[in-house]
Coordinates of N, CA, C and O in Angstrom, one line a residue:
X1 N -23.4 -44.4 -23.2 CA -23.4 -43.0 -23.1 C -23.0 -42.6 -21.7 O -23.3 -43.3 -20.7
X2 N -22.2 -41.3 -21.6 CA -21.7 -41.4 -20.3 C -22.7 -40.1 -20.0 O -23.4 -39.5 -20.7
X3 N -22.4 -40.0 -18.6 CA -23.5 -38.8 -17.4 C -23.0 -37.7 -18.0 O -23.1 -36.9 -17.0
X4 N -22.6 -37.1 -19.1 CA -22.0 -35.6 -19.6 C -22.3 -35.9 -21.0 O -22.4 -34.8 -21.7
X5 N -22.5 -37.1 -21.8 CA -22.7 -36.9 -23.2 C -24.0 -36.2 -23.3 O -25.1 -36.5 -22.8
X6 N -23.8 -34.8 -24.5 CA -25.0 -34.4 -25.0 C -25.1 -33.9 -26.3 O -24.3 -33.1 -26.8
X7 N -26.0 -34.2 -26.9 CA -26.2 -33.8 -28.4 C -27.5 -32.4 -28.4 O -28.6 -32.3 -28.0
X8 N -26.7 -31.5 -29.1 CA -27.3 -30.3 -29.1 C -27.7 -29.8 -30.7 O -27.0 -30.1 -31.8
X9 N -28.4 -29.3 -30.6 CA -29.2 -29.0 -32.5 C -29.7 -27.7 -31.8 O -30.1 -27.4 -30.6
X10 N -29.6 -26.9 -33.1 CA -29.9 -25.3 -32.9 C -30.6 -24.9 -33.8 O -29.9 -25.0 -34.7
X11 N -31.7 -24.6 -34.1 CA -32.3 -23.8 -35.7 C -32.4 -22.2 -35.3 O -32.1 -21.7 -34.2
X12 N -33.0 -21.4 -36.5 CA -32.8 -20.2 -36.3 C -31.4 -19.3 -35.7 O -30.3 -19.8 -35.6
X13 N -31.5 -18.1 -35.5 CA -30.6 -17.3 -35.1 C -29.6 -17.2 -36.5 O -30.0 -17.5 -37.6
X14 N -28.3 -16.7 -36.1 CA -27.1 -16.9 -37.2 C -26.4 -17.5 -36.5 O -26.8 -18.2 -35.5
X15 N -24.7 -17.4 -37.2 CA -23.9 -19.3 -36.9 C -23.4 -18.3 -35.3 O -23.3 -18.9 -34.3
X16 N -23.2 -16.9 -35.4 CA -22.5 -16.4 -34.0 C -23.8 -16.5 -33.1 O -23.5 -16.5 -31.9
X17 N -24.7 -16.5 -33.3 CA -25.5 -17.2 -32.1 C -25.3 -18.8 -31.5 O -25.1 -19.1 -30.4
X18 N -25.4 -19.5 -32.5 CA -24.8 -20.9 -32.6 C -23.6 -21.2 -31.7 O -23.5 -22.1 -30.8
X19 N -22.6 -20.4 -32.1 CA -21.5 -20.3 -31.1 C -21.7 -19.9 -30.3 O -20.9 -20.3 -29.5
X20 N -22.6 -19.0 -29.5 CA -22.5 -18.4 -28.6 C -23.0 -19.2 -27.6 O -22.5 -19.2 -26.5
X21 N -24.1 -20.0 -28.0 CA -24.7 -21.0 -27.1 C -23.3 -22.3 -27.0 O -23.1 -22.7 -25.8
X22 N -22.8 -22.7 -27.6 CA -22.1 -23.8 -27.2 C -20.8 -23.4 -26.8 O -19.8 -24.2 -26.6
X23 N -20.6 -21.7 -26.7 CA -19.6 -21.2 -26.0 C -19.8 -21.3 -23.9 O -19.1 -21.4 -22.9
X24 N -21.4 -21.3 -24.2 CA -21.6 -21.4 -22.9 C -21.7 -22.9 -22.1 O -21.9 -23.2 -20.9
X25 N -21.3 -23.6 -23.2 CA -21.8 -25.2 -22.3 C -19.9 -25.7 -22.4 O -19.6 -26.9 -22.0
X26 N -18.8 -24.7 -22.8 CA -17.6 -25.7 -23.0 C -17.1 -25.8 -21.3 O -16.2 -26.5 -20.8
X27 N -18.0 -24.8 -20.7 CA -17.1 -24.7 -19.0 C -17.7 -26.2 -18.4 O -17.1 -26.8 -17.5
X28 N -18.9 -26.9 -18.9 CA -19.4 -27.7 -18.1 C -19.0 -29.0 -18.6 O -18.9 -30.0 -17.9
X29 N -19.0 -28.8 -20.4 CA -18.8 -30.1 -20.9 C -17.3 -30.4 -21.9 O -17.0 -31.4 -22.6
X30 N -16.8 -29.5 -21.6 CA -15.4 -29.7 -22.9 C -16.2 -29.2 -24.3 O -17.4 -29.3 -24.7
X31 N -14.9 -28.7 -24.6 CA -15.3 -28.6 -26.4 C -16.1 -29.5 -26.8 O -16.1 -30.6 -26.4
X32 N -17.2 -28.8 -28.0 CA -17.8 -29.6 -28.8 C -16.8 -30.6 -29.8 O -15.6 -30.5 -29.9
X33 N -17.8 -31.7 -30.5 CA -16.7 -32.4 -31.6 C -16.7 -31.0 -32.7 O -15.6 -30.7 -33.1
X34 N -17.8 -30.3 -33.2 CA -17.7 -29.4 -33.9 C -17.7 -28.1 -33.7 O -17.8 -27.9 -32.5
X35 N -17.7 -26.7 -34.4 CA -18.4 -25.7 -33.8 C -19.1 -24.8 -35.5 O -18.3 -24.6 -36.5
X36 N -20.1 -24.4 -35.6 CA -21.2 -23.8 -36.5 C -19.7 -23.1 -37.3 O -18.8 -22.7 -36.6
X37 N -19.8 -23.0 -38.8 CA -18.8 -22.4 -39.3 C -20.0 -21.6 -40.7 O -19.7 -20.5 -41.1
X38 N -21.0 -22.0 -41.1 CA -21.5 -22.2 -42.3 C -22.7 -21.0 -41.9 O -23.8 -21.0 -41.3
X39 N -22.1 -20.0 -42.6 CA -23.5 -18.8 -42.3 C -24.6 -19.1 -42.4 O -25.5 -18.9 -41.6
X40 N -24.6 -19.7 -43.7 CA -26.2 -20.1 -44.7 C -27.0 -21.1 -44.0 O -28.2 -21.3 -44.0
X41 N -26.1 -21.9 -43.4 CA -27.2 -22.9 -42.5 C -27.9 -22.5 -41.6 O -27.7 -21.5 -40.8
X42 N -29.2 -23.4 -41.6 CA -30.6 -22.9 -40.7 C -30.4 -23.8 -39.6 O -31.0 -23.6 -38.6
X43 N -29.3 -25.0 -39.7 CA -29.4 -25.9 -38.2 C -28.2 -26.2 -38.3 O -27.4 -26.3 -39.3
X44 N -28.1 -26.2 -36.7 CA -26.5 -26.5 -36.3 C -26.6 -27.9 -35.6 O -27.7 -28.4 -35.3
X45 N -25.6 -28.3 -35.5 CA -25.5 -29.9 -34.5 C -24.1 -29.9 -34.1 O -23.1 -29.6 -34.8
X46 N -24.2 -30.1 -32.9 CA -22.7 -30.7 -31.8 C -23.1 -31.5 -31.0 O -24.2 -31.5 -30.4
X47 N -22.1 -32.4 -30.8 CA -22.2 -34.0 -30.1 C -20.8 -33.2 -28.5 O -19.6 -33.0 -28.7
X48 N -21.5 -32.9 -27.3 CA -20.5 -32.8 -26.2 C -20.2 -34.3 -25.4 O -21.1 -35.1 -25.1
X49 N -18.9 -34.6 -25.2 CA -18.8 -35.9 -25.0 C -17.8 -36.3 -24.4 O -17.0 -35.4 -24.9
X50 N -17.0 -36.9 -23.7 CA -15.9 -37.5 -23.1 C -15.2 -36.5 -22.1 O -14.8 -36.9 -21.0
X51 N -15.1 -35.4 -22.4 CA -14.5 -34.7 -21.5 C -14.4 -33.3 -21.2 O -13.9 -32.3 -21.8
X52 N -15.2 -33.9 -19.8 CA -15.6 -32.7 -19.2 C -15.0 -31.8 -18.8 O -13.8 -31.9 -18.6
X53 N -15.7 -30.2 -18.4 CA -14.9 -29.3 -18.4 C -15.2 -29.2 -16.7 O -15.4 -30.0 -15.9
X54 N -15.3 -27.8 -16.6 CA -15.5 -27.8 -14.4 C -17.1 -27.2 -14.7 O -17.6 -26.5 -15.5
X55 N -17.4 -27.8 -13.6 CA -18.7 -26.6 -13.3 C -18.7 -25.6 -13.4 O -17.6 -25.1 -13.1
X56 N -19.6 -24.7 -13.8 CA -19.5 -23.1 -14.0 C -19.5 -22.6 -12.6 O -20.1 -23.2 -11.7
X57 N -18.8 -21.6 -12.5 CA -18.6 -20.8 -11.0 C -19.8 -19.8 -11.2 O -20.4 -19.8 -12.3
X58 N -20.0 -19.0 -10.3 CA -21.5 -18.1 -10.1 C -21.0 -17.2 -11.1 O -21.7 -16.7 -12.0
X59 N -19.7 -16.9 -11.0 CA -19.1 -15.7 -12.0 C -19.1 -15.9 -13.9 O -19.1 -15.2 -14.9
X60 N -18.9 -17.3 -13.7 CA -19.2 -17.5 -15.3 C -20.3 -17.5 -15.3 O -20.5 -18.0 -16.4
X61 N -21.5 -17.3 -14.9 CA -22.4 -17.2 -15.6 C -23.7 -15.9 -14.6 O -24.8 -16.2 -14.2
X62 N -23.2 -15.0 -14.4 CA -23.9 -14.1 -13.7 C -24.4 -13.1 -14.5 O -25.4 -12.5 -14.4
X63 N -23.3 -13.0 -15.5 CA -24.2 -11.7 -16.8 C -25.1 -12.7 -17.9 O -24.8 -13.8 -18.3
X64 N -26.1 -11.8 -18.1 CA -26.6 -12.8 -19.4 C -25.8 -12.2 -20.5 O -25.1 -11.2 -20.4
X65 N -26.2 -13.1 -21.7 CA -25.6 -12.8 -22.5 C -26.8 -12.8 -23.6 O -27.8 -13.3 -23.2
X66 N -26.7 -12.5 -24.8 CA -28.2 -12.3 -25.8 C -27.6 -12.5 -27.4 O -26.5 -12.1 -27.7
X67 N -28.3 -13.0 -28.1 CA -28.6 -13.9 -29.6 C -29.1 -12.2 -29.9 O -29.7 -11.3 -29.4
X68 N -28.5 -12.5 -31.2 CA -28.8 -12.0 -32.7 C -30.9 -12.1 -32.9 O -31.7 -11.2 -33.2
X69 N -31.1 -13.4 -32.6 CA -32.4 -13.6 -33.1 C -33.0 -14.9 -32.3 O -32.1 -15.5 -31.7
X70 N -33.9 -15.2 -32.2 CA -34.7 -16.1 -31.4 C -33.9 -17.3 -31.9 O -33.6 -17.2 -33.1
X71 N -33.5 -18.5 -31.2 CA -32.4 -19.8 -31.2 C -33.3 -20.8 -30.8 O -33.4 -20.6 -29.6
X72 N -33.9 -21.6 -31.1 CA -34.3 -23.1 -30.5 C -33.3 -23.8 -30.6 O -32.4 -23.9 -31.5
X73 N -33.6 -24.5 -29.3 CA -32.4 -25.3 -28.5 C -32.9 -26.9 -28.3 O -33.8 -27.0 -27.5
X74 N -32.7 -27.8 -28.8 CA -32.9 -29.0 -28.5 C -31.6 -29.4 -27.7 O -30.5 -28.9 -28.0
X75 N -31.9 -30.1 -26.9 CA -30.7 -31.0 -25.4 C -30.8 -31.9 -25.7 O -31.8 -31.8 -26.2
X76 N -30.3 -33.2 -25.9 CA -30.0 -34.7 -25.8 C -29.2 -35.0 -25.2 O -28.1 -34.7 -25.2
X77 N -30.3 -36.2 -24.0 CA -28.8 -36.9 -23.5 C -29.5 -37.3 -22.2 O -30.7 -37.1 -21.8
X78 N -28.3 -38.2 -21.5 CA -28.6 -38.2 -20.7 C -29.5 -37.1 -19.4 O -29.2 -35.9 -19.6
X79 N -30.2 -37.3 -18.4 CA -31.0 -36.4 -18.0 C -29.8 -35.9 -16.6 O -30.1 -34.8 -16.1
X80 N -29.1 -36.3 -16.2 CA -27.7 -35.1 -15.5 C -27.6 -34.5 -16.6 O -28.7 -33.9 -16.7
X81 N -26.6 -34.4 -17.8 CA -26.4 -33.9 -18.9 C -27.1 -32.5 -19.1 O -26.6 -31.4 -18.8
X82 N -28.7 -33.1 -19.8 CA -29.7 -32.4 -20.2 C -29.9 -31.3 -19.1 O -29.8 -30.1 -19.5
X83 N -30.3 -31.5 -17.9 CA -30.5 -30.8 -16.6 C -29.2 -29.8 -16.4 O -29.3 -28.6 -16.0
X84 N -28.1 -30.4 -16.8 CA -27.1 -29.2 -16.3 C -26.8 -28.0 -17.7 O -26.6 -26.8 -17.7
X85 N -26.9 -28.5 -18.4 CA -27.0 -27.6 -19.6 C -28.0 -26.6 -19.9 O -27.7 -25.6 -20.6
X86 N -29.6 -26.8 -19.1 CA -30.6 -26.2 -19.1 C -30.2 -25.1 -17.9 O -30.5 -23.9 -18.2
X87 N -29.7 -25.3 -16.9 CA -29.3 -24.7 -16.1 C -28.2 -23.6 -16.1 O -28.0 -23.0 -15.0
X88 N -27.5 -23.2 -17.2 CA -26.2 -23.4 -17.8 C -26.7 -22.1 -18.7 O -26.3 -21.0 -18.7
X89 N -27.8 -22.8 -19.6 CA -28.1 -21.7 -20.8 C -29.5 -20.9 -20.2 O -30.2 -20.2 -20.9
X90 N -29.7 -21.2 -18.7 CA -30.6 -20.4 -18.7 C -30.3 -19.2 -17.9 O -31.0 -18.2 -18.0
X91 N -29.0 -19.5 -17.1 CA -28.1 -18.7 -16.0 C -27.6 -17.4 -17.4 O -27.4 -16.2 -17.3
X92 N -27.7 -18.1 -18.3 CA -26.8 -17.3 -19.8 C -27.6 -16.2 -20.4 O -27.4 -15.0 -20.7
X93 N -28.6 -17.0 -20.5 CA -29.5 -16.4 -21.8 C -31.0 -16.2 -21.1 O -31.2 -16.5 -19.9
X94 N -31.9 -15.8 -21.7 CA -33.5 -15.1 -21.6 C -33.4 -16.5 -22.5 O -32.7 -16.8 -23.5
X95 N -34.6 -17.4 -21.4 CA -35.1 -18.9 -22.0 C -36.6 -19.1 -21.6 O -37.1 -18.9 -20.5
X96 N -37.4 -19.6 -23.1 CA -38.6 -20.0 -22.7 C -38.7 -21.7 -22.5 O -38.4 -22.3 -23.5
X97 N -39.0 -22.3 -21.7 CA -38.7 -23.8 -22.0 C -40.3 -23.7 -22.6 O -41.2 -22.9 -22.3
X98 N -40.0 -25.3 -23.7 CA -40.9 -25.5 -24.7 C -41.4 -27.0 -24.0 O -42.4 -27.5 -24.6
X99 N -40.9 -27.6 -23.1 CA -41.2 -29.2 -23.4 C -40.0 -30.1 -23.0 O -38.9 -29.9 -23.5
X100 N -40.1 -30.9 -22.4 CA -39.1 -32.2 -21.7 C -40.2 -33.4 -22.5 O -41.4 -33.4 -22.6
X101 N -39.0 -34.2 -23.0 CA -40.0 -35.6 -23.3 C -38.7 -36.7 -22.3 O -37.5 -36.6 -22.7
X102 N -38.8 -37.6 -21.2 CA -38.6 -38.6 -21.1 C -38.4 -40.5 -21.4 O -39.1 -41.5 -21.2
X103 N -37.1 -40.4 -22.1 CA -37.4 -42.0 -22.4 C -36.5 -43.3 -21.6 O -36.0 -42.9 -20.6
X104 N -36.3 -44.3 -21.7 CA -35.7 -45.0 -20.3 C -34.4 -44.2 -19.9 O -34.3 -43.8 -18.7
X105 N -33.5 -43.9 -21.1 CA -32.2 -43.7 -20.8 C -31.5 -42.2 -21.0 O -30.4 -41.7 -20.5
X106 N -32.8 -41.5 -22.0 CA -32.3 -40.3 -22.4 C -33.1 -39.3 -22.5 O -34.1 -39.8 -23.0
X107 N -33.4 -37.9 -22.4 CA -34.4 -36.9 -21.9 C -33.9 -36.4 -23.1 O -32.9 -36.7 -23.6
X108 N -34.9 -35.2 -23.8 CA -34.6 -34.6 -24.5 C -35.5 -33.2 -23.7 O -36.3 -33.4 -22.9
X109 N -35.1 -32.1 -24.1 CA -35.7 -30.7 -23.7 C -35.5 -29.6 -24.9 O -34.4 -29.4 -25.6
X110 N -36.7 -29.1 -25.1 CA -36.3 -27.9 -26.1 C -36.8 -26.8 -25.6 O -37.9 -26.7 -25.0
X111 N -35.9 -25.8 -25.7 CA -35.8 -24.5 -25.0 C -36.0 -23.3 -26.3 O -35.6 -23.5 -27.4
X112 N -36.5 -22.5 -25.9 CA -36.0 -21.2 -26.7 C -35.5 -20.3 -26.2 O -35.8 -19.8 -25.1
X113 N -34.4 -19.9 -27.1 CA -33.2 -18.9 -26.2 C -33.6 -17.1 -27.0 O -33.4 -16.9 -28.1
X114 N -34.2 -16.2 -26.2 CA -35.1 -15.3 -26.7 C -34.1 -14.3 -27.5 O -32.8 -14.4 -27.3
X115 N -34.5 -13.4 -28.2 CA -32.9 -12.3 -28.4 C -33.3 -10.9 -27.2 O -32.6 -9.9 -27.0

């Protein structure tokens, strides 16, 4: 796993919330492998991985921006990864963090992204 791979899972909100959060992580991590297409679904999944994008500048991320409906955010991944993405969606969005769990190699964090 490299220092940028991260796997992100979303429940709640609709799929343009879904996008909207992984619109916010392509400046840091490159496109996802996928992006939310399917209205009806209640969970989303994207794997961010190999190639990265630039750091966000203060100006990408100085306005927030706001969901349809309350969004839980699970992070995977390495803990650079995890850390810069939290950073990333919280610069973005109204975020409650819920919890970090620690394990040798990979952190997970679940956030809620408020509307």
């Amino acid at each position: 796993m490299t220092g940028t791979q991260l796997t992100i899972t979303l429940s709640g909100g609709h799929c343009s919330d879904a996008q909207a959060v992984l619109r916010t992580l392509e400046p840091i991590f490159g496109p996802p492998d996928s992006q939310p297409k399917d209205e009806h679904a209640t969970v989303h999944t994207a794997v961010f991985g190999g190639t990265e994008g630039s750091a966000p500048t203060p100006e990408d991320t100085s306005g927030r921006t706001g969901v349809a409906d309350p969004v839980t955010v699970t992070l995977q991944g390495t803990p650079e990864a995890v850390h810069k993405a939290g950073e990333a969606l919280t610069a973005a969005f109204t975020v409650r963090d819920r919890g970090t769990v620690s394990g040798d190699q990979e952190q997970e964090r679940e956030i809620l992204i408020e509307a």
